[in-house]
CSV table of C-alpha atoms in Angstrom, one decimal:
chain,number,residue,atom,x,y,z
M,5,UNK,CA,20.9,79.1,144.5
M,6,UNK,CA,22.0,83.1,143.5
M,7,UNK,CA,24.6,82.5,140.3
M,8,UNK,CA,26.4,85.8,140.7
M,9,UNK,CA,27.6,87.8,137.7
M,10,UNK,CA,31.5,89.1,138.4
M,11,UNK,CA,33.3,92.3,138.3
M,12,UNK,CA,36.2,92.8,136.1
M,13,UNK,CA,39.8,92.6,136.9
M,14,UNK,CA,40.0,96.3,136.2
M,15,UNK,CA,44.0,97.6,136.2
M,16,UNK,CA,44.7,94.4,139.2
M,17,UNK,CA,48.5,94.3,138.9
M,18,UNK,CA,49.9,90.7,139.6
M,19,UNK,CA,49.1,87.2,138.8
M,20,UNK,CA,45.9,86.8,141.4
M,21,UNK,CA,43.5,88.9,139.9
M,22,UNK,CA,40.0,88.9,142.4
M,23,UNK,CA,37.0,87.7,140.0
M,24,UNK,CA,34.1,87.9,142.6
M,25,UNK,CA,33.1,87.1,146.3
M,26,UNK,CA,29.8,85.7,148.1
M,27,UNK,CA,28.9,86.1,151.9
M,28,UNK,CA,25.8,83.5,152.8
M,29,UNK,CA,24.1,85.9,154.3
M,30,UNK,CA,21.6,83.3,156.3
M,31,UNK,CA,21.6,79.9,156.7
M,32,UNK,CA,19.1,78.6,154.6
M,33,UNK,CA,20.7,78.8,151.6
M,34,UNK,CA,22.2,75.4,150.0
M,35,UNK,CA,25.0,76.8,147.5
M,36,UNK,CA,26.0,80.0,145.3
M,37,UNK,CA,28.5,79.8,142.4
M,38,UNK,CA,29.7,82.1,139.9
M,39,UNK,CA,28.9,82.5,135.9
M,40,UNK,CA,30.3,84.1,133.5
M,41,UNK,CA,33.9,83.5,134.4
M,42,UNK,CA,36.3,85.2,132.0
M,43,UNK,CA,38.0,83.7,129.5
M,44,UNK,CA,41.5,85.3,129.4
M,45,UNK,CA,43.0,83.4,132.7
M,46,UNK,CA,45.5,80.6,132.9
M,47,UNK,CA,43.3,78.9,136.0
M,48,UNK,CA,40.7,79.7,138.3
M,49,UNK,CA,41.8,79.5,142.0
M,50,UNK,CA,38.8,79.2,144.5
M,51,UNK,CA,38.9,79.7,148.0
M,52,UNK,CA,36.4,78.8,150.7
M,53,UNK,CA,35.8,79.2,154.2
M,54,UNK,CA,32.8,77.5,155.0
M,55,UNK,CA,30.8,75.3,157.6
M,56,UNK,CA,26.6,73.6,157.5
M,57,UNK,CA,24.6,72.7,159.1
M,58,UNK,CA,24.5,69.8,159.5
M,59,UNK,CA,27.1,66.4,158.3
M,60,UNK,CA,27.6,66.7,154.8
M,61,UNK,CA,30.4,66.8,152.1
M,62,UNK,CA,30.6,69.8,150.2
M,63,UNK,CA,30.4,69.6,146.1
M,64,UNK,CA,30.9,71.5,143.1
M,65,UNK,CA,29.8,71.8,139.1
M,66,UNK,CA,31.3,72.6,136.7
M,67,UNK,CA,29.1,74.2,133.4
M,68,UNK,CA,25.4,73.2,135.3
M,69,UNK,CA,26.9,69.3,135.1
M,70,UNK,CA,26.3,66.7,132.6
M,71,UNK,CA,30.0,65.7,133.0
M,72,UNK,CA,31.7,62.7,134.7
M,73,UNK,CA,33.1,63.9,137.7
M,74,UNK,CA,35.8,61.6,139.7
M,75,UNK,CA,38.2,62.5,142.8
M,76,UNK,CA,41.4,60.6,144.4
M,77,UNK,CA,41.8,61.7,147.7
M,78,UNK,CA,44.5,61.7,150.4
M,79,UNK,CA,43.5,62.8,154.0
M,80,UNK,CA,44.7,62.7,157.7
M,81,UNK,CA,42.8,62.6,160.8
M,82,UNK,CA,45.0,62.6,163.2
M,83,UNK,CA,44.9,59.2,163.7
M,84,UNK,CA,45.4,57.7,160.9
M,85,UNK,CA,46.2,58.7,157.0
M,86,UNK,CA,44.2,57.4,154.4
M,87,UNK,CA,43.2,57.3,150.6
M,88,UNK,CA,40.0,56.9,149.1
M,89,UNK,CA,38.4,57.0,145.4
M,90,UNK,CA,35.4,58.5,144.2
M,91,UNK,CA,35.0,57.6,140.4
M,92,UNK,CA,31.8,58.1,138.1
M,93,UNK,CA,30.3,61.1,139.9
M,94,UNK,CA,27.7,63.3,138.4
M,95,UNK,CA,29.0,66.5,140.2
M,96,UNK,CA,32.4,67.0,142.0
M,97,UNK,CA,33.4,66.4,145.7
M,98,UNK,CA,35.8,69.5,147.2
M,99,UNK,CA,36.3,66.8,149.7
M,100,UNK,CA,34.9,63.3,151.0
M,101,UNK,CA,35.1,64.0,154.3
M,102,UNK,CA,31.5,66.1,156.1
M,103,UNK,CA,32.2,69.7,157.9
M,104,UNK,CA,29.6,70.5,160.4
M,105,UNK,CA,29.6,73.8,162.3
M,106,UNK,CA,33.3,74.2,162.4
M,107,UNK,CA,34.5,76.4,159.7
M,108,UNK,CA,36.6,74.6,156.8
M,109,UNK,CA,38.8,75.8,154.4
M,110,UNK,CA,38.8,75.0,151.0
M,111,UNK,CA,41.2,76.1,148.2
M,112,UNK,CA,40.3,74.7,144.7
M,113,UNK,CA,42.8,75.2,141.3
M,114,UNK,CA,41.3,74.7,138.3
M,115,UNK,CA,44.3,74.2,136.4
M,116,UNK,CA,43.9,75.3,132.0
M,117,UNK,CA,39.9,76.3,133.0
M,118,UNK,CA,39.4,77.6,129.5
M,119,UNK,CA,41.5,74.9,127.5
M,120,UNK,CA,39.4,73.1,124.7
M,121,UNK,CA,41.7,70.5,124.0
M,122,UNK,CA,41.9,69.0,127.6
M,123,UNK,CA,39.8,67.5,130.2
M,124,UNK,CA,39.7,69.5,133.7
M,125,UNK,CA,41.9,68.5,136.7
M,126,UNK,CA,41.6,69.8,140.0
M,127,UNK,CA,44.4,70.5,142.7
M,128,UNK,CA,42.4,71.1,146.2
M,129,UNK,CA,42.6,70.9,149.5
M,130,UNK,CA,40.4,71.1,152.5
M,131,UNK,CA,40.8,71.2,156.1
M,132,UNK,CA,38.6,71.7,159.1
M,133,UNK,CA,39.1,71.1,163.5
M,134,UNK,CA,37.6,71.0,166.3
M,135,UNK,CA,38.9,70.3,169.8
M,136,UNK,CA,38.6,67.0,169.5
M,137,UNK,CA,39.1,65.6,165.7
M,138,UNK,CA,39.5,66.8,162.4
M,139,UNK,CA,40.6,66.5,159.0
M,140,UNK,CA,42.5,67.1,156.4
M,141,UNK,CA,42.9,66.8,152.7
M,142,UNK,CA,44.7,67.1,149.7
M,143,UNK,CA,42.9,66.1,146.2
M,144,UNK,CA,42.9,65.8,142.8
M,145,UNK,CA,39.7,65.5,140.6
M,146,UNK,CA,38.9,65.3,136.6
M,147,UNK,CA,36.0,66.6,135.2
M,148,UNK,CA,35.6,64.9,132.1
M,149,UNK,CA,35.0,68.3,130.0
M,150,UNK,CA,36.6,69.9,126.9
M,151,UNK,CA,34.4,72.8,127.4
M,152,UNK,CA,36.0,75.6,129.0
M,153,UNK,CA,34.9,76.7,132.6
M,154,UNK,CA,32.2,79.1,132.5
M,155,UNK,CA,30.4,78.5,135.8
M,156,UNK,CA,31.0,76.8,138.9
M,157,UNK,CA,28.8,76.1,141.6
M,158,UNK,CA,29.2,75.1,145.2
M,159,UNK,CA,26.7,73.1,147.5
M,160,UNK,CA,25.9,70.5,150.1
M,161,UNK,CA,26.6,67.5,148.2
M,162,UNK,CA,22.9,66.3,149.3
M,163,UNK,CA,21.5,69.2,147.9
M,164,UNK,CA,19.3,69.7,150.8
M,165,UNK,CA,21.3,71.2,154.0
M,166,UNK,CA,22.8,74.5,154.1
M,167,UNK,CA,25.8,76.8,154.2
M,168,UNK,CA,26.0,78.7,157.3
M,169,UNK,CA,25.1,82.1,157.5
M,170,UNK,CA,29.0,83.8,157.4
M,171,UNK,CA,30.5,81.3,154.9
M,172,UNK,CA,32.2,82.7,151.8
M,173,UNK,CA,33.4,81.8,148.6
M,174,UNK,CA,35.6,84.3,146.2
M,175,UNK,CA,36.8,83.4,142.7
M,176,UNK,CA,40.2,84.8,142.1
M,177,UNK,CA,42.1,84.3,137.9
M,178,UNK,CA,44.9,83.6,138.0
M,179,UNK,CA,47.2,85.5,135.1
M,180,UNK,CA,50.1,83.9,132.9
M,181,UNK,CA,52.6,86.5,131.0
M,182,UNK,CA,50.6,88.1,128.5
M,183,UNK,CA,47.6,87.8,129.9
X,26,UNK,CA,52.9,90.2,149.1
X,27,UNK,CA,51.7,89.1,145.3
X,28,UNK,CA,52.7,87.1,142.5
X,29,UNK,CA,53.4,88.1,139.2
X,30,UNK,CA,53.9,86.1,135.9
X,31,UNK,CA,57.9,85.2,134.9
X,32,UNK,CA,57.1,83.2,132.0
X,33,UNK,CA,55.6,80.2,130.9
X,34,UNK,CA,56.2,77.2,128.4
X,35,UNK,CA,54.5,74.9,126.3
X,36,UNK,CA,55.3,71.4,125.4
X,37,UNK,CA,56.6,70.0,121.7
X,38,UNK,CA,54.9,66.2,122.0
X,39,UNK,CA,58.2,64.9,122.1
X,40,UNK,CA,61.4,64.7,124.0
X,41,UNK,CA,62.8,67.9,125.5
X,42,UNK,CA,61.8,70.4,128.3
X,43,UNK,CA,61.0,73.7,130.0
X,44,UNK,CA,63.4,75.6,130.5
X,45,UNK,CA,63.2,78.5,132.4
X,46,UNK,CA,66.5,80.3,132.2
X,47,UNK,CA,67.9,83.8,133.7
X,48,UNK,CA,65.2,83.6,136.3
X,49,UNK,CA,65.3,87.3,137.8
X,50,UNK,CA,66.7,87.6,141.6
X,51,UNK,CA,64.0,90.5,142.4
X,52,UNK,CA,61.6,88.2,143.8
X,53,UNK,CA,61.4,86.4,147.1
X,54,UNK,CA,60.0,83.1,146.2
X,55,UNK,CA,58.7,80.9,143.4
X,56,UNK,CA,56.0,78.7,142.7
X,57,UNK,CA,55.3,76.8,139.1
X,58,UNK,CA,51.9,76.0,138.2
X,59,UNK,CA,52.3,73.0,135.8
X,60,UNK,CA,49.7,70.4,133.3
X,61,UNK,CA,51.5,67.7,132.3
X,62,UNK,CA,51.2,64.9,129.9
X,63,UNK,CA,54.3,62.7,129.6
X,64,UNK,CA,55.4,62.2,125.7
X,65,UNK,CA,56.2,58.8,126.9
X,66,UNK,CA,54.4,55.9,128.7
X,67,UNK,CA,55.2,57.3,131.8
X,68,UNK,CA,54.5,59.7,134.8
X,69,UNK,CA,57.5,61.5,135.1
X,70,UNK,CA,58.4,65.3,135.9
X,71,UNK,CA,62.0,65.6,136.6
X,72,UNK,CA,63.4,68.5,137.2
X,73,UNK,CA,66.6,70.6,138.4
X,74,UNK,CA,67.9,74.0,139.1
X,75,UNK,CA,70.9,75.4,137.6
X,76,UNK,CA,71.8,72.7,135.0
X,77,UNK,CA,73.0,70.7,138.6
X,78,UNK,CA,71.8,67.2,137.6
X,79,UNK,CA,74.7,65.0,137.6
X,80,UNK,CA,75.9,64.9,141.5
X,81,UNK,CA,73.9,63.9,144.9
X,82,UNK,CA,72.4,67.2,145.5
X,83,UNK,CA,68.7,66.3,145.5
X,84,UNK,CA,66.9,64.7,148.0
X,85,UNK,CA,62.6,64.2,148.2
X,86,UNK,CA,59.8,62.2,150.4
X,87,UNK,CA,56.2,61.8,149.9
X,88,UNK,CA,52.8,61.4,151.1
X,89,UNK,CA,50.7,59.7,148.2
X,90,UNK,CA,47.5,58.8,148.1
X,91,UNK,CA,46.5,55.9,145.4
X,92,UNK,CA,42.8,55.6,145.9
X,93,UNK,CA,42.9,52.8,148.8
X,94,UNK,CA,46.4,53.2,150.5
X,95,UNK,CA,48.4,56.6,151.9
X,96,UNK,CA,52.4,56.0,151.4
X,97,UNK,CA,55.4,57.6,152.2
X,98,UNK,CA,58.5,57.3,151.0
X,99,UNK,CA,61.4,59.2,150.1
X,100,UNK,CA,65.0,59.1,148.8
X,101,UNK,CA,68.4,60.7,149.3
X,102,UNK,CA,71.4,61.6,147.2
X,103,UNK,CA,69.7,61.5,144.0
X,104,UNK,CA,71.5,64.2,140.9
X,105,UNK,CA,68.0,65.7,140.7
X,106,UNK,CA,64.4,66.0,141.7
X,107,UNK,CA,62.2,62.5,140.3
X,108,UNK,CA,58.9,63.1,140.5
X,109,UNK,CA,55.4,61.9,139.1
X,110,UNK,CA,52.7,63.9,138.2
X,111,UNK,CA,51.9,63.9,134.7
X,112,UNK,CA,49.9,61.3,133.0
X,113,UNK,CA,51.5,58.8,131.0
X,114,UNK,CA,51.1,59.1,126.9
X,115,UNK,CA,49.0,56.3,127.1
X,116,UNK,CA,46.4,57.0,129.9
X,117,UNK,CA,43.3,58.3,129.3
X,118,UNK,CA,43.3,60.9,126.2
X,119,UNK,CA,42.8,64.2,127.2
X,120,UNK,CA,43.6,64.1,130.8
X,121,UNK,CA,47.0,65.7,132.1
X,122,UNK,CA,48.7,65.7,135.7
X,123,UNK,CA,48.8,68.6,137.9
X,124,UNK,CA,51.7,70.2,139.7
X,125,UNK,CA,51.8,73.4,141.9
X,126,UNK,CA,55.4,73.5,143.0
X,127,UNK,CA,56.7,76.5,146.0
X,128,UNK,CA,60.5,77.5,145.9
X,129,UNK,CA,60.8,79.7,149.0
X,130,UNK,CA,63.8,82.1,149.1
X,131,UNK,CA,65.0,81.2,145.9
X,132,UNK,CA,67.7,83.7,145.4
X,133,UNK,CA,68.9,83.3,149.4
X,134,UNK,CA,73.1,82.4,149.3
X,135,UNK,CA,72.3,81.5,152.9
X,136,UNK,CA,70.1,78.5,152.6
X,137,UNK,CA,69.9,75.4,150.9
X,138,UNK,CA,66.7,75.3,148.9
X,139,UNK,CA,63.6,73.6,149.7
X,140,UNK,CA,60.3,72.9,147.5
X,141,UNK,CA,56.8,71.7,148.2
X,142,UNK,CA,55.2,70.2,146.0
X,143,UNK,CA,51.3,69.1,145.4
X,144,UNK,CA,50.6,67.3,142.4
X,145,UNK,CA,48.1,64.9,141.3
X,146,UNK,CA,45.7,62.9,138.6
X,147,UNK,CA,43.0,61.2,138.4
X,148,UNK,CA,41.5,59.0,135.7
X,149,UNK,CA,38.6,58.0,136.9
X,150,UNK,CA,39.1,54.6,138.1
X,151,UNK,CA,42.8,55.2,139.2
X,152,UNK,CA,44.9,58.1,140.2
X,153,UNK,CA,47.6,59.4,142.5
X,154,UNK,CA,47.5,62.5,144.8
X,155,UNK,CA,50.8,63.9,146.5
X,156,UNK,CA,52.4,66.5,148.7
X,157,UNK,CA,56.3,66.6,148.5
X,158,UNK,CA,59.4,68.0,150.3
X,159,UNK,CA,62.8,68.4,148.6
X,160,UNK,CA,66.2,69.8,149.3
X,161,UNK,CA,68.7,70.6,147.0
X,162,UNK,CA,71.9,70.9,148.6
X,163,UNK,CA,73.4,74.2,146.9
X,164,UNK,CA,73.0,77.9,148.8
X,165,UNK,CA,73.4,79.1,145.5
X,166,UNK,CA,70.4,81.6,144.1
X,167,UNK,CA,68.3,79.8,141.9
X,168,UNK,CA,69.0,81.2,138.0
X,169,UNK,CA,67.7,78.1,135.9
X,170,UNK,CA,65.0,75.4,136.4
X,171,UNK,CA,64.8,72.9,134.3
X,172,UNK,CA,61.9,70.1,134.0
X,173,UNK,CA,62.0,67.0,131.8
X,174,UNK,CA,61.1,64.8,130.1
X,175,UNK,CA,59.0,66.0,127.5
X,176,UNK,CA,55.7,66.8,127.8
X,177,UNK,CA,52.5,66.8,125.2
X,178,UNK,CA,51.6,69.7,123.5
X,179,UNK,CA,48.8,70.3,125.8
X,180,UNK,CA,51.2,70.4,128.5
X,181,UNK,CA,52.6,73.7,130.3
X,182,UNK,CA,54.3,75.2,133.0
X,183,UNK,CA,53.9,79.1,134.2
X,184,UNK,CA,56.7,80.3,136.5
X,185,UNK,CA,55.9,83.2,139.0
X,186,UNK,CA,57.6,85.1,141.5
X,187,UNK,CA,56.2,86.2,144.8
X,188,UNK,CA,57.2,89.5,146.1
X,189,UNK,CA,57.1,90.4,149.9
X,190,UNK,CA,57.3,94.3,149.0
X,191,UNK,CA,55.5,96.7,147.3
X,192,UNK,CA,56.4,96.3,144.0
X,193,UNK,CA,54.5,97.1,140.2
X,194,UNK,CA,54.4,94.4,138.3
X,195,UNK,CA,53.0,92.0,135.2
């Protein structure tokens, strides 16, 4: 999986400052993510367009893991809405629900990312249709970290399909005043 | 369009709030990004624009999502916006709630005001997940907002405003 290193926010006016983008350029490739994520943010926004290839629920991790990861999870079908829990995880869920072929979009706030005095929660939502079904989601996750965010990386949650080639991922901070 | 930083505030660990006052009228729209830890045993983020909490002006429904069940609910009438969000003072240390409110066309004297809302937290075992409406009843621009009830000192809000036009900013 390529960790990519990030351009600076250079003289970016406004609050959404762009951090760094990724393309899968083929699809053989099971994730990407990002690495030295800069410090001097209020919280990361990522957003994600993406489909695999084959059923699968896409994941995330935060610092190369080691953390507990949990999710609480709202989501519509169009049939039916539902809830469902994830708890005890050793890596993140950007959603419960598999995306196959049809591209998804997924937008992820890391809310504090750099705090060292509270765990990580997660605002995200992700949404995908085809002609005939569909889903989609609104979440909220913990990572149970007081470390601040310095990487995050995106894959298959089986670790063994693959993005398709097209998919992208880009990491935008997200200033407060005086930052 | 972008969004640029208004200002932001921290919480005391004890009763109060953030108050964002003499909001400037030179954006279009408005959107808080809020962690929140209640100062008390509950989950509460109420809030209110231009110190109007005292009438019927306010009215909100829900989508939540507890884990096994969606609900929806709402209520009408209310003297301001009652919300949950934050974590209580005695869930899990060191988690907080999450709230990414939208104000769209704040400082319009044509409309009524309506806010979205997303908010959620999880403690790993339990949790709640949202997405809001809300109305408040007043075509007046928006010049104050106001959340209670007090919030840990790990809590904050950032207030932004989101300009349709060219515009240099923060």
């Amino acid at each position: 999986m390529p960790i990519l290193p990030l351009s600076g926010a250079a003289s970016t006016k406004g609050a959404y400052i762009p951090l760094g983008s990724y393309t899968f350029p083929n699809s053989t490739l099971t994730g990407t993510g990002f690495s030295n994520i800069p410090q001097g943010y209020q919280d990361l926004m990522f957003v994600l367009n993406y489909s695999f290839t084959d059923s699968v629920a896409p994941a995330f991790i935060i610092n190369s893991g080691g953390f507990t990861y949990s999710i609480t999870a709202l989501a519509g079908n169009g049939t039916s809405a539902y809830s469902n829990r994830t708890s005890n995880y050793p890596y993140g869920l950007l959603s419960q629900y598999a995306t196959t072929f049809t591209t998804a979009t997924s937008i992820v706030n890391i809310m504090n990312y750099a705090s060292t005095s509270t765990f990580k929660t997660i605002l995200h939502t992700n949404s995908f249709n085809r002609i005939l079904s569909g889903s989609t989601d609104i979440n909220v996750s913990l990572v149970q970290t007081l470390s601040p965010v310095t990487s995050v990386s995106f894959s298959t949650a089986d670790g063994t399909k693959f993005f398709q080639a097209g998919s992208t991922v880009t990491l935008y901070g997200i200033r407060s005043v005086n930052q | 369009m972008s969004m640029f930083p208004i200002a932001t505030a921290a919480g005391t660990g004890g009763a109060g709030s953030f108050n964002f006052l003499s909001i400037p009228q030179t954006f279009t729209h408005l959107q808080l990004r809020m962690i929140a830890r209640d100062y008390i045993a509950a989950n509460a983020v109420y809030h209110y624009f231009n110190f109007d909490s005292a009438g019927t002006s306010y009215s909100q429904h829900y989508l939540m999502g507890d884990g096994a069940t969606a609900f929806a609910t709402g209520a009408s009438n209310q003297p301001y916006f009652a919300m949950d969000g934050a974590t209580a003072s005695t869930d899990l240390a060191n988690a907080n709630g999450a709230l990414i409110i939208d104000v769209l066309d704040y400082s319009n004297t044509n409309k009524f005001k309506t806010i979205r809302v997303s908010a959620g937290w999880d403690l790993n075992g339990s949790g709640r997940v949202w997405q809001w409406s809300g109305l408040w009843r007043n075509t007046n621009a928006i010049t104050s907002w106001i959340l209670t009830p007090g919030f840990s000192t790990t809590s904050r809000a950032d207030l932004y405003g989101i300009s349709t036009s060219f515009r240099t900013g923060a």
